[in-house]
Each structure stands twice: as structure tokens, then as C-alpha cells.
PDB file of C-alpha atoms in Angstrom:
ATOM      1  CA  ARG A   1      13.234  12.193  18.031  1.00 77.00           C
ATOM      2  CA  GLU A   2      13.267  15.986  17.773  1.00 88.00           C
ATOM      3  CA  LEU A   3      14.077  15.800  14.069  1.00 87.00           C
ATOM      4  CA  GLU A   4      11.338  13.220  13.463  1.00 84.00           C
ATOM      5  CA  ALA A   5       8.807  15.392  15.316  1.00 85.00           C
ATOM      6  CA  ALA A   6       9.788  18.475  13.310  1.00 90.00           C
ATOM      7  CA  LEU A   7       9.488  16.594  10.014  1.00 87.00           C
ATOM      8  CA  LYS A   8       6.100  15.155  10.954  1.00 87.00           C
ATOM      9  CA  LYS A   9       4.908  18.633  11.898  1.00 86.00           C
ATOM     10  CA  LYS A  10       6.011  19.933   8.489  1.00 88.00           C
ATOM     11  CA  VAL A  11       4.205  17.070   6.723  1.00 86.00           C
ATOM     12  CA  LYS A  12       1.006  17.942   8.624  1.00 84.00           C
ATOM     13  CA  ILE A  13       1.311  21.579   7.520  1.00 85.00           C
ATOM     14  CA  VAL A  14       1.910  20.640   3.877  1.00 85.00           C
ATOM     15  CA  CYS A  15      -1.002  18.176   4.010  1.00 82.00           C
ATOM     16  CA  ALA A  16      -3.285  20.881   5.389  1.00 82.00           C
ATOM     17  CA  GLN A  17      -2.271  23.136   2.499  1.00 83.00           C
ATOM     18  CA  GLY A  18      -2.907  20.371  -0.052  1.00 80.00           C
ATOM     19  CA  GLY A  19       0.663  20.591  -1.238  1.00 78.00           C
ATOM     20  CA  LEU A  20       1.535  16.909  -1.672  1.00 83.00           C
ATOM     21  CA  LYS A  21       1.351  14.724  -4.759  1.00 86.00           C
ATOM     22  CA  GLY A  22       0.236  11.106  -4.462  1.00 85.00           C
ATOM     23  CA  GLN A  23       3.710   9.695  -4.974  1.00 88.00           C
ATOM     24  CA  GLU A  24       5.112  12.054  -2.334  1.00 90.00           C
ATOM     25  CA  VAL A  25       2.529  10.854   0.178  1.00 90.00           C
ATOM     26  CA  THR A  26       3.281   7.201  -0.490  1.00 91.00           C
ATOM     27  CA  ILE A  27       7.016   7.853  -0.153  1.00 92.00           C
ATOM     28  CA  ILE A  28       6.430   9.634   3.170  1.00 91.00           C
ATOM     29  CA  LEU A  29       4.302   6.712   4.408  1.00 92.00           C
ATOM     30  CA  TRP A  30       6.962   4.257   3.220  1.00 93.00           C
ATOM     31  CA  SER A  31       9.714   6.263   4.928  1.00 91.00           C
ATOM     32  CA  LEU A  32       7.830   6.532   8.226  1.00 90.00           C
ATOM     33  CA  ALA A  33       7.177   2.786   8.167  1.00 92.00           C
ATOM     34  CA  THR A  34      10.789   2.005   7.274  1.00 91.00           C
ATOM     35  CA  VAL A  35      12.156   3.959  10.240  1.00 88.00           C
ATOM     36  CA  GLY A  36       9.491   2.551  12.550  1.00 86.00           C
ATOM     37  CA  ALA A  37       8.041   5.959  13.371  1.00 84.00           C
ATOM     38  CA  ALA A  38       5.065   6.194  15.674  1.00 84.00           C
ATOM     39  CA  MET A  39       2.073   7.538  13.766  1.00 83.00           C
ATOM     40  CA  GLU A  40      -0.112  10.160  15.352  1.00 86.00           C
ATOM     41  CA  GLU A  41      -3.756   9.738  14.401  1.00 87.00           C
ATOM     42  CA  ASP A  42      -4.057  13.179  12.784  1.00 88.00           C
ATOM     43  CA  LEU A  43      -0.966  12.628  10.630  1.00 89.00           C
ATOM     44  CA  LEU A  44      -2.156   9.200   9.538  1.00 90.00           C
ATOM     45  CA  GLU A  45      -5.590  10.598   8.675  1.00 90.00           C
ATOM     46  CA  ALA A  46      -4.106  13.477   6.681  1.00 89.00           C
ATOM     47  CA  LEU A  47      -1.826  11.165   4.690  1.00 91.00           C
ATOM     48  CA  GLN A  48      -4.645   8.728   4.008  1.00 91.00           C
ATOM     49  CA  MET A  49      -6.911  11.522   2.779  1.00 90.00           C
ATOM     50  CA  HIS A  50      -4.229  12.599   0.311  1.00 89.00           C
ATOM     51  CA  VAL A  51      -3.879   9.040  -0.963  1.00 91.00           C
ATOM     52  CA  VAL A  52      -7.667   8.776  -1.345  1.00 91.00           C
ATOM     53  CA  GLY A  53      -7.642  12.017  -3.320  1.00 88.00           C
ATOM     54  CA  THR A  54      -4.818  11.018  -5.636  1.00 90.00           C
ATOM     55  CA  THR A  55      -5.292   7.261  -6.069  1.00 91.00           C
ATOM     56  CA  PRO A  56      -6.148   7.420  -9.808  1.00 93.00           C
ATOM     57  CA  LEU A  57      -2.748   9.011 -10.437  1.00 92.00           C
ATOM     58  CA  LEU A  58      -0.628   6.546  -8.452  1.00 95.00           C
ATOM     59  CA  SER A  59       1.928   4.378 -10.202  1.00 96.00           C
ATOM     60  CA  PRO A  60       1.950   0.626  -9.535  1.00 96.00           C
ATOM     61  CA  GLN A  61       5.033   1.072  -7.337  1.00 96.00           C
ATOM     62  CA  SER A  62       3.335   3.827  -5.339  1.00 95.00           C
ATOM     63  CA  VAL A  63       0.258   1.661  -4.746  1.00 97.00           C
ATOM     64  CA  SER A  64       2.436  -1.210  -3.589  1.00 97.00           C
ATOM     65  CA  ASN A  65       4.570   1.065  -1.382  1.00 96.00           C
ATOM     66  CA  CYS A  66       1.478   2.592   0.199  1.00 96.00           C
ATOM     67  CA  LEU A  67      -0.059  -0.769   1.066  1.00 97.00           C
ATOM     68  CA  TRP A  68       3.272  -2.096   2.332  1.00 96.00           C
ATOM     69  CA  ALA A  69       3.734   0.988   4.522  1.00 95.00           C
ATOM     70  CA  LEU A  70       0.271   0.758   6.054  1.00 95.00           C
ATOM     71  CA  ALA A  71       0.840  -2.903   6.908  1.00 95.00           C
ATOM     72  CA  THR A  72       4.376  -2.298   8.188  1.00 95.00           C
ATOM     73  CA  LEU A  73       3.082   0.467  10.443  1.00 93.00           C
ATOM     74  CA  GLY A  74       1.087  -2.290  12.132  1.00 91.00           C
ATOM     75  CA  LEU A  75      -2.309  -0.985  11.125  1.00 90.00           C
ATOM     76  CA  ALA A  76      -5.390  -3.121  10.658  1.00 89.00           C
ATOM     77  CA  GLU A  77      -8.091  -2.651   8.063  1.00 90.00           C
ATOM     78  CA  HIS A  78     -10.521  -1.120  10.568  1.00 90.00           C
ATOM     79  CA  GLN A  79      -7.985   1.657  11.332  1.00 91.00           C
ATOM     80  CA  LEU A  80      -7.902   2.858   7.733  1.00 94.00           C
ATOM     81  CA  HIS A  81     -10.052   5.428   5.972  1.00 94.00           C
ATOM     82  CA  PRO A  82     -13.074   3.490   4.620  1.00 95.00           C
ATOM     83  CA  ARG A  83     -12.424   4.539   1.003  1.00 95.00           C
ATOM     84  CA  LEU A  84      -8.687   3.857   1.036  1.00 96.00           C
ATOM     85  CA  LEU A  85      -8.487   0.112   0.375  1.00 96.00           C
ATOM     86  CA  PRO A  86     -11.352   0.047  -2.158  1.00 96.00           C
ATOM     87  CA  GLN A  87      -9.687   2.843  -4.128  1.00 96.00           C
ATOM     88  CA  LEU A  88      -6.278   1.181  -3.976  1.00 97.00           C
ATOM     89  CA  GLU A  89      -7.855  -2.090  -5.146  1.00 97.00           C
ATOM     90  CA  GLU A  90      -9.457  -0.278  -8.069  1.00 97.00           C
ATOM     91  CA  ARG A  91      -6.093   1.249  -8.982  1.00 97.00           C
ATOM     92  CA  VAL A  92      -4.437  -2.179  -8.863  1.00 97.00           C
ATOM     93  CA  LEU A  93      -7.076  -3.453 -11.293  1.00 97.00           C
ATOM     94  CA  GLN A  94      -6.457  -0.511 -13.617  1.00 97.00           C
ATOM     95  CA  CYS A  95      -2.731  -1.080 -13.922  1.00 97.00           C
ATOM     96  CA  ILE A  96      -1.981  -4.659 -12.811  1.00 97.00           C
ATOM     97  CA  GLU A  97      -0.208  -5.374 -16.125  1.00 97.00           C
ATOM     98  CA  ARG A  98       2.428  -2.788 -15.144  1.00 97.00           C
ATOM     99  CA  PHE A  99       3.108  -4.262 -11.686  1.00 97.00           C
ATOM    100  CA  LYS A 100       6.560  -5.777 -11.315  1.00 97.00           C
ATOM    101  CA  PRO A 101       6.758  -9.112  -9.481  1.00 97.00           C
ATOM    102  CA  GLN A 102       7.966  -7.590  -6.203  1.00 96.00           C
ATOM    103  CA  ALA A 103       5.183  -5.000  -6.296  1.00 97.00           C
ATOM    104  CA  VAL A 104       2.595  -7.773  -6.795  1.00 97.00           C
ATOM    105  CA  ALA A 105       4.095  -9.752  -3.933  1.00 97.00           C
ATOM    106  CA  ASN A 106       4.248  -6.707  -1.635  1.00 97.00           C
ATOM    107  CA  THR A 107       0.651  -5.796  -2.487  1.00 97.00           C
ATOM    108  CA  MET A 108      -0.604  -9.281  -1.666  1.00 96.00           C
ATOM    109  CA  TRP A 109       1.526  -9.462   1.492  1.00 97.00           C
ATOM    110  CA  ALA A 110       0.200  -6.097   2.675  1.00 97.00           C
ATOM    111  CA  MET A 111      -3.425  -7.053   2.100  1.00 96.00           C
ATOM    112  CA  ALA A 112      -2.926 -10.256   4.056  1.00 96.00           C
ATOM    113  CA  TYR A 113      -1.082  -8.457   6.857  1.00 95.00           C
ATOM    114  CA  LEU A 114      -3.808  -5.805   7.042  1.00 95.00           C
ATOM    115  CA  GLY A 115      -6.385  -8.580   7.247  1.00 93.00           C
ATOM    116  CA  HIS A 116      -8.026  -7.377   4.045  1.00 94.00           C
ATOM    117  CA  MET A 117      -9.655  -9.929   1.759  1.00 94.00           C
ATOM    118  CA  PRO A 118      -9.178  -8.680  -1.811  1.00 93.00           C
ATOM    119  CA  ARG A 119     -12.287  -8.616  -3.953  1.00 91.00           C
ATOM    120  CA  GLY A 120     -12.688 -11.563  -6.301  1.00 89.00           C
ATOM    121  CA  ASP A 121     -11.968  -9.680  -9.515  1.00 95.00           C
ATOM    122  CA  LEU A 122      -8.815  -8.232  -7.984  1.00 95.00           C
ATOM    123  CA  PHE A 123      -7.475 -11.619  -6.959  1.00 93.00           C
ATOM    124  CA  ALA A 124      -8.334 -13.014 -10.409  1.00 94.00           C
ATOM    125  CA  ALA A 125      -6.397 -10.161 -12.063  1.00 96.00           C
ATOM    126  CA  VAL A 126      -3.437 -10.615  -9.726  1.00 95.00           C
ATOM    127  CA  GLU A 127      -3.478 -14.365 -10.363  1.00 94.00           C
ATOM    128  CA  ALA A 128      -3.499 -13.800 -14.139  1.00 96.00           C
ATOM    129  CA  GLN A 129      -0.600 -11.340 -13.850  1.00 96.00           C
ATOM    130  CA  ILE A 130       1.415 -13.790 -11.768  1.00 96.00           C
ATOM    131  CA  LEU A 131       0.779 -16.593 -14.257  1.00 95.00           C
ATOM    132  CA  ALA A 132       1.829 -14.347 -17.149  1.00 96.00           C
ATOM    133  CA  THR A 133       5.085 -13.326 -15.469  1.00 97.00           C
ATOM    134  CA  VAL A 134       5.868 -16.253 -13.156  1.00 96.00           C
ATOM    135  CA  ASP A 135       9.339 -16.769 -14.665  1.00 97.00           C
ATOM    136  CA  GLU A 136      10.318 -13.283 -13.450  1.00 97.00           C
ATOM    137  CA  TYR A 137       9.484 -13.971  -9.785  1.00 97.00           C
ATOM    138  CA  PRO A 138      12.412 -14.222  -7.377  1.00 97.00           C
ATOM    139  CA  PRO A 139      12.093 -16.711  -4.506  1.00 97.00           C
ATOM    140  CA  ILE A 140      11.180 -14.054  -1.919  1.00 96.00           C
ATOM    141  CA  ALA A 141       8.289 -12.789  -4.066  1.00 96.00           C
ATOM    142  CA  ILE A 142       7.054 -16.366  -4.534  1.00 96.00           C
ATOM    143  CA  ALA A 143       7.225 -16.913  -0.774  1.00 97.00           C
ATOM    144  CA  ASN A 144       5.315 -13.692  -0.046  1.00 96.00           C
ATOM    145  CA  VAL A 145       2.583 -14.536  -2.552  1.00 96.00           C
ATOM    146  CA  LEU A 146       2.210 -18.066  -1.195  1.00 96.00           C
ATOM    147  CA  TRP A 147       2.108 -16.784   2.405  1.00 97.00           C
ATOM    148  CA  SER A 148      -0.545 -14.243   1.424  1.00 96.00           C
ATOM    149  CA  ILE A 149      -2.688 -16.859  -0.321  1.00 95.00           C
ATOM    150  CA  ALA A 150      -2.453 -19.133   2.718  1.00 96.00           C
ATOM    151  CA  THR A 151      -3.099 -16.347   5.214  1.00 96.00           C
ATOM    152  CA  LEU A 152      -6.145 -15.082   3.335  1.00 95.00           C
ATOM    153  CA  GLN A 153      -7.272 -18.647   2.620  1.00 93.00           C
ATOM    154  CA  LEU A 154      -7.639 -17.889  -1.068  1.00 90.00           C
ATOM    155  CA  SER A 155      -8.166 -20.619  -3.640  1.00 82.00           C
ATOM    156  CA  PRO A 156      -5.906 -20.067  -6.631  1.00 69.00           C
TER     157      PRO A 156
END
């Protein structure tokens, strides 16, 4: 735990200095979620603010990783910065054609787990992308998309 605390402290310092790129922030969030780290409120807020500030530059994988991490950390929509999910949704819309099947599935799973109902145009774009690439979907991605649709009570 000492190492984890020291690394988190360093991340807070770098965040305060504005020294992180969007992809770096999403990788840090993903890593913290993967190891099951407890998130202090100030660290979570700092990381979210960096994502909000760099969303237009995020790759499809980074968007998916960020959403997955937030959900895996056990957060709910009301615990997130108010601009975070709308900006991530907008980024998904901008580059949905470049999302790989697992990234689409993880994005949908994360939104459902966060309790976030995607806007109508976002779900329509995701649906179109799935239909265009359905032959590339492995069983686990299909299962995650179906679970997300059922959980959010969406009508495909």
C-alpha cells in the first residue's frame, strides 16, 4: 500500500501541474481500476478534470478504457464530473467508426454499469456500428452488448 500511496501522490502532483495527456490519464484510471485501488475524492476529481480537458483528443480505445475504469471503480453517474459523460458521448459519436468491437461492448457495458442512459443519437450510432461490424464480434462482446441493452432497457 505504501507504493500505491506514493504513486497516487505523484499523479496528484502531475495533475496539478497539468502534465498529463488524455491517454495517460485514461491509462492511469484503467490501471487503478484494474488493481482495485481505492480512489480518494481529490485524485478522482483531478483525473476527471484532465479527461474533460482532453476529450476531443482521445482515441476510441482511450474513451472505452476511461468509461470501463469509471464503472469498474464502482462509481455511479452522480459521482462523476457533470461534463464528463456528455463529452465522452460526443467523442464516441465523433469516432464510432473507429471503435473495435470490444471497445463498443466495453463502452456500452460501462454506461449501463454507471447507470447512464446514452443519448438517442449515440445509441443509434452505436447500433449502426454494431450492425456494420457484427461478424467481427466475439461472444463476450455480444454478451456485454446484450446485457447493456437489457440493463438500460433500450429498444434496438
